[in-house]
Amino acid sequence: MELKFGDIQETALIPLAIKASETSRPNARIKDEKAKEIIETLGVDVSKFDPFMSHEGVVARTIMYKNELNALIAQYPDAVCINLGCGFDDKFSQVDNGKITWFDVDLPDQIEVRRKVYQDRERCTMLAGSALDGEWTKQLPKNDMNIVVMEGVLEYFSKEQVKTCLKMLCDSFSHGYLLAELHSPFLEKHGKHHDAVKNTNATFGWGTNSGKEYLELESRLTFVKETSYNEEMKKYSLRGKLFAIIGKNINNRLAVFKW
């Protein structure tokens, strides 16, 4: 593996570091051997990207996305699935049912680095493309159902960029589901204090109080549901339970839309 520390965008290091450290724990709630392998190969101290609350949040969202994807794939076993803004995430191996067709999509420089640690697999292909431009979607097979995952992506977009992205998805796919990570206006304003993101150059974009605010940007979307990460985090620790009370509307959410 030829990966170097400078190859990885700092925001991608956060989930990588957390998944790697959780995988190493005796009673790991999630397992990601590839994340562990990448972090070990980098050979650098990434502890600043793995504070307690962010750790619990990444574990929670990993479990929640997996559960939501499994439920949708059970309904649509032949779906085309797209992990848009995939970074180093490998959801395919968590949810593969032997039938889905999967595409890991990210900007060209990120895909170039991803190819250093992943290879295309049967029914799982890496593709360079932007969440703001649908040109790459022309390479995908036409399908009755498309499931798009955007984890840790839209939270860095402006409202106008979110609108562009939603229009692109609805224009490109006749029917689909979007699983999106949303954050609050509080985080938009106070993101520089986020326990892990403050160690990067990233800034949070448009925050919402409800996923229903997305419907104002794209009329073809239907809001299905959203669930705060607190619902999963409060299962594991006292701090998680307390944060679910104190930070009731602050934590990120997994929102589901369809069109």
PDB file of C-alpha atoms in Angstrom:
ATOM      1  CA  MET A   1       0.000   0.000   0.000  1.00  0.00           C
ATOM      2  CA  GLU A   2       1.574   3.307  -1.103  1.00  0.00           C
ATOM      3  CA  LEU A   3      -0.574   5.609   0.988  1.00  0.00           C
ATOM      4  CA  LYS A   4       0.979   8.661   2.639  1.00  0.00           C
ATOM      5  CA  PHE A   5      -0.471  10.960   5.290  1.00  0.00           C
ATOM      6  CA  GLY A   6      -0.842  13.855   2.832  1.00  0.00           C
ATOM      7  CA  ASP A   7      -2.978  11.705   0.534  1.00  0.00           C
ATOM      8  CA  ILE A   8      -5.964  11.814   2.862  1.00  0.00           C
ATOM      9  CA  GLN A   9      -8.222  14.800   3.339  1.00  0.00           C
ATOM     10  CA  GLU A  10      -8.423  15.538   7.049  1.00  0.00           C
ATOM     11  CA  THR A  11     -12.212  15.151   7.224  1.00  0.00           C
ATOM     12  CA  ALA A  12     -11.796  11.609   5.825  1.00  0.00           C
ATOM     13  CA  LEU A  13      -9.319  10.866   8.632  1.00  0.00           C
ATOM     14  CA  ILE A  14     -11.989  11.335  11.308  1.00  0.00           C
ATOM     15  CA  PRO A  15     -14.204   8.340  10.444  1.00  0.00           C
ATOM     16  CA  LEU A  16     -11.136   6.306   9.454  1.00  0.00           C
ATOM     17  CA  ALA A  17      -9.432   6.864  12.809  1.00  0.00           C
ATOM     18  CA  ILE A  18     -12.617   6.125  14.728  1.00  0.00           C
ATOM     19  CA  LYS A  19     -13.520   2.976  12.787  1.00  0.00           C
ATOM     20  CA  ALA A  20      -9.953   1.717  13.186  1.00  0.00           C
ATOM     21  CA  SER A  21      -9.863   2.291  16.948  1.00  0.00           C
ATOM     22  CA  GLU A  22     -13.329   0.778  17.472  1.00  0.00           C
ATOM     23  CA  THR A  23     -12.335  -2.292  15.414  1.00  0.00           C
ATOM     24  CA  SER A  24      -9.361  -2.817  17.744  1.00  0.00           C
ATOM     25  CA  ARG A  25     -11.549  -2.877  20.871  1.00  0.00           C
ATOM     26  CA  PRO A  26     -12.389  -6.252  22.455  1.00  0.00           C
ATOM     27  CA  ASN A  27     -16.177  -5.779  22.178  1.00  0.00           C
ATOM     28  CA  ALA A  28     -16.186  -3.749  18.961  1.00  0.00           C
ATOM     29  CA  ARG A  29     -19.649  -2.559  17.928  1.00  0.00           C
ATOM     30  CA  ILE A  30     -18.508  -2.156  14.322  1.00  0.00           C
ATOM     31  CA  LYS A  31     -15.714  -3.897  12.433  1.00  0.00           C
ATOM     32  CA  ASP A  32     -13.751  -2.224   9.645  1.00  0.00           C
ATOM     33  CA  GLU A  33     -10.491  -4.052   9.030  1.00  0.00           C
ATOM     34  CA  LYS A  34      -9.719  -1.889   6.000  1.00  0.00           C
ATOM     35  CA  ALA A  35      -9.870   1.300   8.114  1.00  0.00           C
ATOM     36  CA  LYS A  36      -7.521  -0.345  10.638  1.00  0.00           C
ATOM     37  CA  GLU A  37      -5.151  -1.357   7.853  1.00  0.00           C
ATOM     38  CA  ILE A  38      -5.117   2.186   6.391  1.00  0.00           C
ATOM     39  CA  ILE A  39      -4.447   3.868   9.754  1.00  0.00           C
ATOM     40  CA  GLU A  40      -1.675   1.382  10.567  1.00  0.00           C
ATOM     41  CA  THR A  41      -0.097   1.972   7.140  1.00  0.00           C
ATOM     42  CA  LEU A  42      -0.109   5.750   7.669  1.00  0.00           C
ATOM     43  CA  GLY A  43       1.841   5.247  10.862  1.00  0.00           C
ATOM     44  CA  VAL A  44       0.835   8.604  12.330  1.00  0.00           C
ATOM     45  CA  ASP A  45      -0.885   9.626  15.549  1.00  0.00           C
ATOM     46  CA  VAL A  46      -4.516  10.257  14.686  1.00  0.00           C
ATOM     47  CA  SER A  47      -5.792  10.418  18.285  1.00  0.00           C
ATOM     48  CA  LYS A  48      -6.891  14.058  17.856  1.00  0.00           C
ATOM     49  CA  PHE A  49      -9.431  12.803  15.289  1.00  0.00           C
ATOM     50  CA  ASP A  50     -10.890  10.304  17.772  1.00  0.00           C
ATOM     51  CA  PRO A  51     -12.421  12.211  20.728  1.00  0.00           C
ATOM     52  CA  PHE A  52     -15.152  10.473  22.739  1.00  0.00           C
ATOM     53  CA  MET A  53     -18.313  12.138  21.384  1.00  0.00           C
ATOM     54  CA  SER A  54     -17.208  11.995  17.751  1.00  0.00           C
ATOM     55  CA  HIS A  55     -16.216   8.356  18.279  1.00  0.00           C
ATOM     56  CA  GLU A  56     -19.684   7.525  19.567  1.00  0.00           C
ATOM     57  CA  GLY A  57     -21.293   9.514  16.748  1.00  0.00           C
ATOM     58  CA  VAL A  58     -19.385   7.708  13.979  1.00  0.00           C
ATOM     59  CA  VAL A  59     -20.112   4.297  15.528  1.00  0.00           C
ATOM     60  CA  ALA A  60     -23.808   5.231  15.813  1.00  0.00           C
ATOM     61  CA  ARG A  61     -24.129   6.492  12.251  1.00  0.00           C
ATOM     62  CA  THR A  62     -22.275   3.443  10.871  1.00  0.00           C
ATOM     63  CA  ILE A  63     -24.765   1.138  12.596  1.00  0.00           C
ATOM     64  CA  MET A  64     -27.760   3.275  11.572  1.00  0.00           C
ATOM     65  CA  TYR A  65     -26.752   3.527   7.907  1.00  0.00           C
ATOM     66  CA  LYS A  66     -26.129  -0.216   7.775  1.00  0.00           C
ATOM     67  CA  ASN A  67     -29.552  -0.977   9.254  1.00  0.00           C
ATOM     68  CA  GLU A  68     -31.347   1.479   6.952  1.00  0.00           C
ATOM     69  CA  LEU A  69     -29.534   0.165   3.883  1.00  0.00           C
ATOM     70  CA  ASN A  70     -30.287  -3.452   4.798  1.00  0.00           C
ATOM     71  CA  ALA A  71     -33.990  -2.612   5.137  1.00  0.00           C
ATOM     72  CA  LEU A  72     -34.109  -0.887   1.732  1.00  0.00           C
ATOM     73  CA  ILE A  73     -32.075  -3.605   0.004  1.00  0.00           C
ATOM     74  CA  ALA A  74     -34.450  -6.227   1.428  1.00  0.00           C
ATOM     75  CA  GLN A  75     -37.241  -4.307  -0.353  1.00  0.00           C
ATOM     76  CA  TYR A  76     -35.246  -3.713  -3.544  1.00  0.00           C
ATOM     77  CA  PRO A  77     -32.741  -6.603  -3.809  1.00  0.00           C
ATOM     78  CA  ASP A  78     -31.599  -5.611  -7.331  1.00  0.00           C
ATOM     79  CA  ALA A  79     -31.099  -1.900  -6.602  1.00  0.00           C
ATOM     80  CA  VAL A  80     -28.264   0.214  -7.909  1.00  0.00           C
ATOM     81  CA  CYS A  81     -26.561   1.717  -4.854  1.00  0.00           C
ATOM     82  CA  ILE A  82     -24.318   4.784  -4.935  1.00  0.00           C
ATOM     83  CA  ASN A  83     -22.084   5.889  -2.073  1.00  0.00           C
ATOM     84  CA  LEU A  84     -21.689   9.519  -3.162  1.00  0.00           C
ATOM     85  CA  GLY A  85     -18.710  11.220  -1.519  1.00  0.00           C
ATOM     86  CA  CYS A  86     -17.509   7.804  -0.365  1.00  0.00           C
ATOM     87  CA  GLY A  87     -14.041   8.790   0.889  1.00  0.00           C
ATOM     88  CA  PHE A  88     -12.616   5.541   2.264  1.00  0.00           C
ATOM     89  CA  ASP A  89     -15.962   4.157   3.383  1.00  0.00           C
ATOM     90  CA  ASP A  90     -16.805   0.560   2.476  1.00  0.00           C
ATOM     91  CA  LYS A  91     -20.517   0.065   2.971  1.00  0.00           C
ATOM     92  CA  PHE A  92     -20.733  -2.475   0.155  1.00  0.00           C
ATOM     93  CA  SER A  93     -19.093  -5.233   2.201  1.00  0.00           C
ATOM     94  CA  GLN A  94     -21.481  -4.524   5.106  1.00  0.00           C
ATOM     95  CA  VAL A  95     -24.715  -4.862   3.123  1.00  0.00           C
ATOM     96  CA  ASP A  96     -23.983  -6.901  -0.019  1.00  0.00           C
ATOM     97  CA  ASN A  97     -26.812  -9.354  -0.708  1.00  0.00           C
ATOM     98  CA  GLY A  98     -25.148 -10.934  -3.750  1.00  0.00           C
ATOM     99  CA  LYS A  99     -27.370  -9.011  -6.195  1.00  0.00           C
ATOM    100  CA  ILE A 100     -26.996  -5.239  -5.751  1.00  0.00           C
ATOM    101  CA  THR A 101     -24.828  -3.184  -8.093  1.00  0.00           C
ATOM    102  CA  TRP A 102     -22.710  -0.719  -6.138  1.00  0.00           C
ATOM    103  CA  PHE A 103     -20.767   2.401  -7.123  1.00  0.00           C
ATOM    104  CA  ASP A 104     -18.329   4.235  -4.854  1.00  0.00           C
ATOM    105  CA  VAL A 105     -18.234   7.796  -6.206  1.00  0.00           C
ATOM    106  CA  ASP A 106     -16.028  10.716  -5.207  1.00  0.00           C
ATOM    107  CA  LEU A 107     -13.999  13.531  -6.727  1.00  0.00           C
ATOM    108  CA  PRO A 108     -11.183  12.404  -9.065  1.00  0.00           C
ATOM    109  CA  ASP A 109      -8.339  13.080  -6.590  1.00  0.00           C
ATOM    110  CA  GLN A 110     -10.101  11.130  -3.821  1.00  0.00           C
ATOM    111  CA  ILE A 111     -10.848   8.166  -6.130  1.00  0.00           C
ATOM    112  CA  GLU A 112      -7.214   8.157  -7.228  1.00  0.00           C
ATOM    113  CA  VAL A 113      -6.134   7.805  -3.581  1.00  0.00           C
ATOM    114  CA  ARG A 114      -8.910   5.292  -2.837  1.00  0.00           C
ATOM    115  CA  ARG A 115      -7.576   3.062  -5.611  1.00  0.00           C
ATOM    116  CA  LYS A 116      -4.354   2.714  -3.613  1.00  0.00           C
ATOM    117  CA  VAL A 117      -6.219   0.780  -0.933  1.00  0.00           C
ATOM    118  CA  TYR A 118      -9.292  -0.647  -2.707  1.00  0.00           C
ATOM    119  CA  GLN A 119      -9.813  -2.540  -5.939  1.00  0.00           C
ATOM    120  CA  ASP A 120     -12.974  -2.740  -8.001  1.00  0.00           C
ATOM    121  CA  ARG A 121     -14.893  -5.860  -7.065  1.00  0.00           C
ATOM    122  CA  GLU A 122     -17.656  -7.821  -8.716  1.00  0.00           C
ATOM    123  CA  ARG A 123     -20.728  -5.503  -8.658  1.00  0.00           C
ATOM    124  CA  CYS A 124     -18.716  -2.796  -6.829  1.00  0.00           C
ATOM    125  CA  THR A 125     -17.047  -0.130  -8.964  1.00  0.00           C
ATOM    126  CA  MET A 126     -15.197   3.084  -8.135  1.00  0.00           C
ATOM    127  CA  LEU A 127     -16.107   6.121 -10.209  1.00  0.00           C
ATOM    128  CA  ALA A 128     -14.891   9.724 -10.316  1.00  0.00           C
ATOM    129  CA  GLY A 129     -17.748  12.210 -10.087  1.00  0.00           C
ATOM    130  CA  SER A 130     -19.120  15.231  -8.283  1.00  0.00           C
ATOM    131  CA  ALA A 131     -22.249  15.561  -6.156  1.00  0.00           C
ATOM    132  CA  LEU A 132     -22.892  18.852  -7.973  1.00  0.00           C
ATOM    133  CA  ASP A 133     -22.665  17.572 -11.566  1.00  0.00           C
ATOM    134  CA  GLY A 134     -24.489  14.531 -12.936  1.00  0.00           C
ATOM    135  CA  GLU A 135     -22.182  13.743 -15.871  1.00  0.00           C
ATOM    136  CA  TRP A 136     -20.865  10.583 -14.151  1.00  0.00           C
ATOM    137  CA  THR A 137     -24.392   9.165 -13.771  1.00  0.00           C
ATOM    138  CA  LYS A 138     -24.475   8.471 -17.532  1.00  0.00           C
ATOM    139  CA  GLN A 139     -22.042   5.607 -16.906  1.00  0.00           C
ATOM    140  CA  LEU A 140     -24.486   3.848 -14.573  1.00  0.00           C
ATOM    141  CA  PRO A 141     -26.924   1.147 -15.679  1.00  0.00           C
ATOM    142  CA  LYS A 142     -30.565   2.198 -15.867  1.00  0.00           C
ATOM    143  CA  ASN A 143     -32.515   0.726 -12.984  1.00  0.00           C
ATOM    144  CA  ASP A 144     -36.001   0.907 -11.488  1.00  0.00           C
ATOM    145  CA  MET A 145     -34.577   1.688  -8.058  1.00  0.00           C
ATOM    146  CA  ASN A 146     -31.480   3.648  -7.038  1.00  0.00           C
ATOM    147  CA  ILE A 147     -30.308   4.085  -3.455  1.00  0.00           C
ATOM    148  CA  VAL A 148     -27.960   7.033  -2.870  1.00  0.00           C
ATOM    149  CA  VAL A 149     -25.935   7.296   0.340  1.00  0.00           C
ATOM    150  CA  MET A 150     -24.443  10.647   1.369  1.00  0.00           C
ATOM    151  CA  GLU A 151     -22.743  10.286   4.728  1.00  0.00           C
ATOM    152  CA  GLY A 152     -20.619  13.191   5.981  1.00  0.00           C
ATOM    153  CA  VAL A 153     -21.025  15.116   2.705  1.00  0.00           C
ATOM    154  CA  LEU A 154     -24.000  17.481   2.667  1.00  0.00           C
ATOM    155  CA  GLU A 155     -23.027  18.964   6.023  1.00  0.00           C
ATOM    156  CA  TYR A 156     -20.172  20.788   4.253  1.00  0.00           C
ATOM    157  CA  PHE A 157     -22.415  22.186   1.461  1.00  0.00           C
ATOM    158  CA  SER A 158     -24.025  25.604   1.251  1.00  0.00           C
ATOM    159  CA  LYS A 159     -27.804  25.753   0.812  1.00  0.00           C
ATOM    160  CA  GLU A 160     -27.326  26.488  -2.895  1.00  0.00           C
ATOM    161  CA  GLN A 161     -25.002  23.490  -3.278  1.00  0.00           C
ATOM    162  CA  VAL A 162     -27.519  21.230  -1.519  1.00  0.00           C
ATOM    163  CA  LYS A 163     -30.183  22.436  -3.977  1.00  0.00           C
ATOM    164  CA  THR A 164     -27.890  21.731  -6.944  1.00  0.00           C
ATOM    165  CA  CYS A 165     -27.149  18.244  -5.616  1.00  0.00           C
ATOM    166  CA  LEU A 166     -30.808  17.340  -5.036  1.00  0.00           C
ATOM    167  CA  LYS A 167     -31.770  18.539  -8.521  1.00  0.00           C
ATOM    168  CA  MET A 168     -28.920  16.521 -10.022  1.00  0.00           C
ATOM    169  CA  LEU A 169     -30.098  13.340  -8.279  1.00  0.00           C
ATOM    170  CA  CYS A 170     -33.746  13.775  -9.294  1.00  0.00           C
ATOM    171  CA  ASP A 171     -32.740  14.624 -12.876  1.00  0.00           C
ATOM    172  CA  SER A 172     -30.352  11.678 -13.155  1.00  0.00           C
ATOM    173  CA  PHE A 173     -32.418   8.866 -11.618  1.00  0.00           C
ATOM    174  CA  SER A 174     -36.119   8.323 -12.349  1.00  0.00           C
ATOM    175  CA  HIS A 175     -36.720   6.752  -8.908  1.00  0.00           C
ATOM    176  CA  GLY A 176     -34.585   6.615  -5.843  1.00  0.00           C
ATOM    177  CA  TYR A 177     -33.974   6.895  -2.148  1.00  0.00           C
ATOM    178  CA  LEU A 178     -31.491   9.288  -0.556  1.00  0.00           C
ATOM    179  CA  LEU A 179     -29.939   8.493   2.819  1.00  0.00           C
ATOM    180  CA  ALA A 180     -28.399  11.770   3.966  1.00  0.00           C
ATOM    181  CA  GLU A 181     -26.537  12.975   7.016  1.00  0.00           C
ATOM    182  CA  LEU A 182     -27.989  16.314   8.149  1.00  0.00           C
ATOM    183  CA  HIS A 183     -26.771  18.684  10.835  1.00  0.00           C
ATOM    184  CA  SER A 184     -28.313  21.532  12.817  1.00  0.00           C
ATOM    185  CA  PRO A 185     -28.123  25.331  12.462  1.00  0.00           C
ATOM    186  CA  PHE A 186     -26.332  25.251  15.844  1.00  0.00           C
ATOM    187  CA  LEU A 187     -23.483  23.245  14.331  1.00  0.00           C
ATOM    188  CA  GLU A 188     -23.414  25.509  11.280  1.00  0.00           C
ATOM    189  CA  LYS A 189     -22.748  28.453  13.624  1.00  0.00           C
ATOM    190  CA  HIS A 190     -20.505  26.717  16.156  1.00  0.00           C
ATOM    191  CA  GLY A 191     -18.730  24.128  14.002  1.00  0.00           C
ATOM    192  CA  LYS A 192     -15.316  25.504  14.908  1.00  0.00           C
ATOM    193  CA  HIS A 193     -15.840  24.023  18.373  1.00  0.00           C
ATOM    194  CA  HIS A 194     -16.665  20.500  17.076  1.00  0.00           C
ATOM    195  CA  ASP A 195     -14.404  18.104  18.971  1.00  0.00           C
ATOM    196  CA  ALA A 196     -12.905  16.484  15.854  1.00  0.00           C
ATOM    197  CA  VAL A 197     -13.638  18.802  12.905  1.00  0.00           C
ATOM    198  CA  LYS A 198     -11.952  21.720  14.735  1.00  0.00           C
ATOM    199  CA  ASN A 199      -8.668  19.873  14.048  1.00  0.00           C
ATOM    200  CA  THR A 200      -9.212  20.193  10.290  1.00  0.00           C
ATOM    201  CA  ASN A 201      -9.614  23.104   7.867  1.00  0.00           C
ATOM    202  CA  ALA A 202     -13.215  22.118   7.099  1.00  0.00           C
ATOM    203  CA  THR A 203     -16.208  24.315   7.872  1.00  0.00           C
ATOM    204  CA  PHE A 204     -19.837  23.241   8.190  1.00  0.00           C
ATOM    205  CA  GLY A 205     -22.375  24.439   5.645  1.00  0.00           C
ATOM    206  CA  TRP A 206     -26.143  24.859   5.759  1.00  0.00           C
ATOM    207  CA  GLY A 207     -27.803  23.368   8.832  1.00  0.00           C
ATOM    208  CA  THR A 208     -31.482  22.428   9.162  1.00  0.00           C
ATOM    209  CA  ASN A 209     -33.890  21.842  12.022  1.00  0.00           C
ATOM    210  CA  SER A 210     -35.785  19.277   9.952  1.00  0.00           C
ATOM    211  CA  GLY A 211     -35.177  17.300   6.783  1.00  0.00           C
ATOM    212  CA  LYS A 212     -38.479  18.715   5.550  1.00  0.00           C
ATOM    213  CA  GLU A 213     -36.560  21.919   4.757  1.00  0.00           C
ATOM    214  CA  TYR A 214     -35.019  19.985   1.838  1.00  0.00           C
ATOM    215  CA  LEU A 215     -38.445  19.767   0.198  1.00  0.00           C
ATOM    216  CA  GLU A 216     -38.401  23.537  -0.340  1.00  0.00           C
ATOM    217  CA  LEU A 217     -35.311  23.054  -2.531  1.00  0.00           C
ATOM    218  CA  GLU A 218     -36.565  20.149  -4.663  1.00  0.00           C
ATOM    219  CA  SER A 219     -40.288  19.539  -5.182  1.00  0.00           C
ATOM    220  CA  ARG A 220     -39.813  15.998  -6.525  1.00  0.00           C
ATOM    221  CA  LEU A 221     -38.511  14.793  -3.157  1.00  0.00           C
ATOM    222  CA  THR A 222     -40.686  13.166  -0.501  1.00  0.00           C
ATOM    223  CA  PHE A 223     -39.597  13.189   3.124  1.00  0.00           C
ATOM    224  CA  VAL A 224     -39.737   9.672   4.610  1.00  0.00           C
ATOM    225  CA  LYS A 225     -38.196  10.033   8.088  1.00  0.00           C
ATOM    226  CA  GLU A 226     -35.173  11.174  10.045  1.00  0.00           C
ATOM    227  CA  THR A 227     -33.525   9.816  13.173  1.00  0.00           C
ATOM    228  CA  SER A 228     -31.053  11.578  15.458  1.00  0.00           C
ATOM    229  CA  TYR A 229     -27.777   9.803  16.128  1.00  0.00           C
ATOM    230  CA  ASN A 230     -28.708  10.292  19.786  1.00  0.00           C
ATOM    231  CA  GLU A 231     -31.118   7.358  19.437  1.00  0.00           C
ATOM    232  CA  GLU A 232     -28.191   5.000  18.908  1.00  0.00           C
ATOM    233  CA  MET A 233     -25.591   6.815  21.028  1.00  0.00           C
ATOM    234  CA  LYS A 234     -27.715   6.783  24.186  1.00  0.00           C
ATOM    235  CA  LYS A 235     -27.666   2.965  24.192  1.00  0.00           C
ATOM    236  CA  TYR A 236     -23.986   2.752  25.079  1.00  0.00           C
ATOM    237  CA  SER A 237     -22.896   5.298  27.672  1.00  0.00           C
ATOM    238  CA  LEU A 238     -24.061   7.693  30.332  1.00  0.00           C
ATOM    239  CA  ARG A 239     -22.529  10.567  28.374  1.00  0.00           C
ATOM    240  CA  GLY A 240     -24.528   9.452  25.359  1.00  0.00           C
ATOM    241  CA  LYS A 241     -27.722   9.430  27.420  1.00  0.00           C
ATOM    242  CA  LEU A 242     -26.993  12.867  28.865  1.00  0.00           C
ATOM    243  CA  PHE A 243     -26.172  14.335  25.463  1.00  0.00           C
ATOM    244  CA  ALA A 244     -29.452  12.959  24.092  1.00  0.00           C
ATOM    245  CA  ILE A 245     -31.205  15.128  26.708  1.00  0.00           C
ATOM    246  CA  ILE A 246     -28.973  18.227  26.722  1.00  0.00           C
ATOM    247  CA  GLY A 247     -28.207  18.193  22.991  1.00  0.00           C
ATOM    248  CA  LYS A 248     -31.577  16.900  21.883  1.00  0.00           C
ATOM    249  CA  ASN A 249     -31.732  18.947  18.677  1.00  0.00           C
ATOM    250  CA  ILE A 250     -28.017  19.469  18.171  1.00  0.00           C
ATOM    251  CA  ASN A 251     -26.759  16.064  17.061  1.00  0.00           C
ATOM    252  CA  ASN A 252     -26.640  14.995  13.419  1.00  0.00           C
ATOM    253  CA  ARG A 253     -29.458  12.946  11.903  1.00  0.00           C
ATOM    254  CA  LEU A 254     -29.918  10.262   9.300  1.00  0.00           C
ATOM    255  CA  ALA A 255     -32.674  11.463   6.972  1.00  0.00           C
ATOM    256  CA  VAL A 256     -34.399   9.366   4.326  1.00  0.00           C
ATOM    257  CA  PHE A 257     -35.979  10.868   1.200  1.00  0.00           C
ATOM    258  CA  LYS A 258     -37.500   9.300  -1.895  1.00  0.00           C
ATOM    259  CA  TRP A 259     -38.571  10.447  -5.329  1.00  0.00           C
TER     260      TRP A 259
END
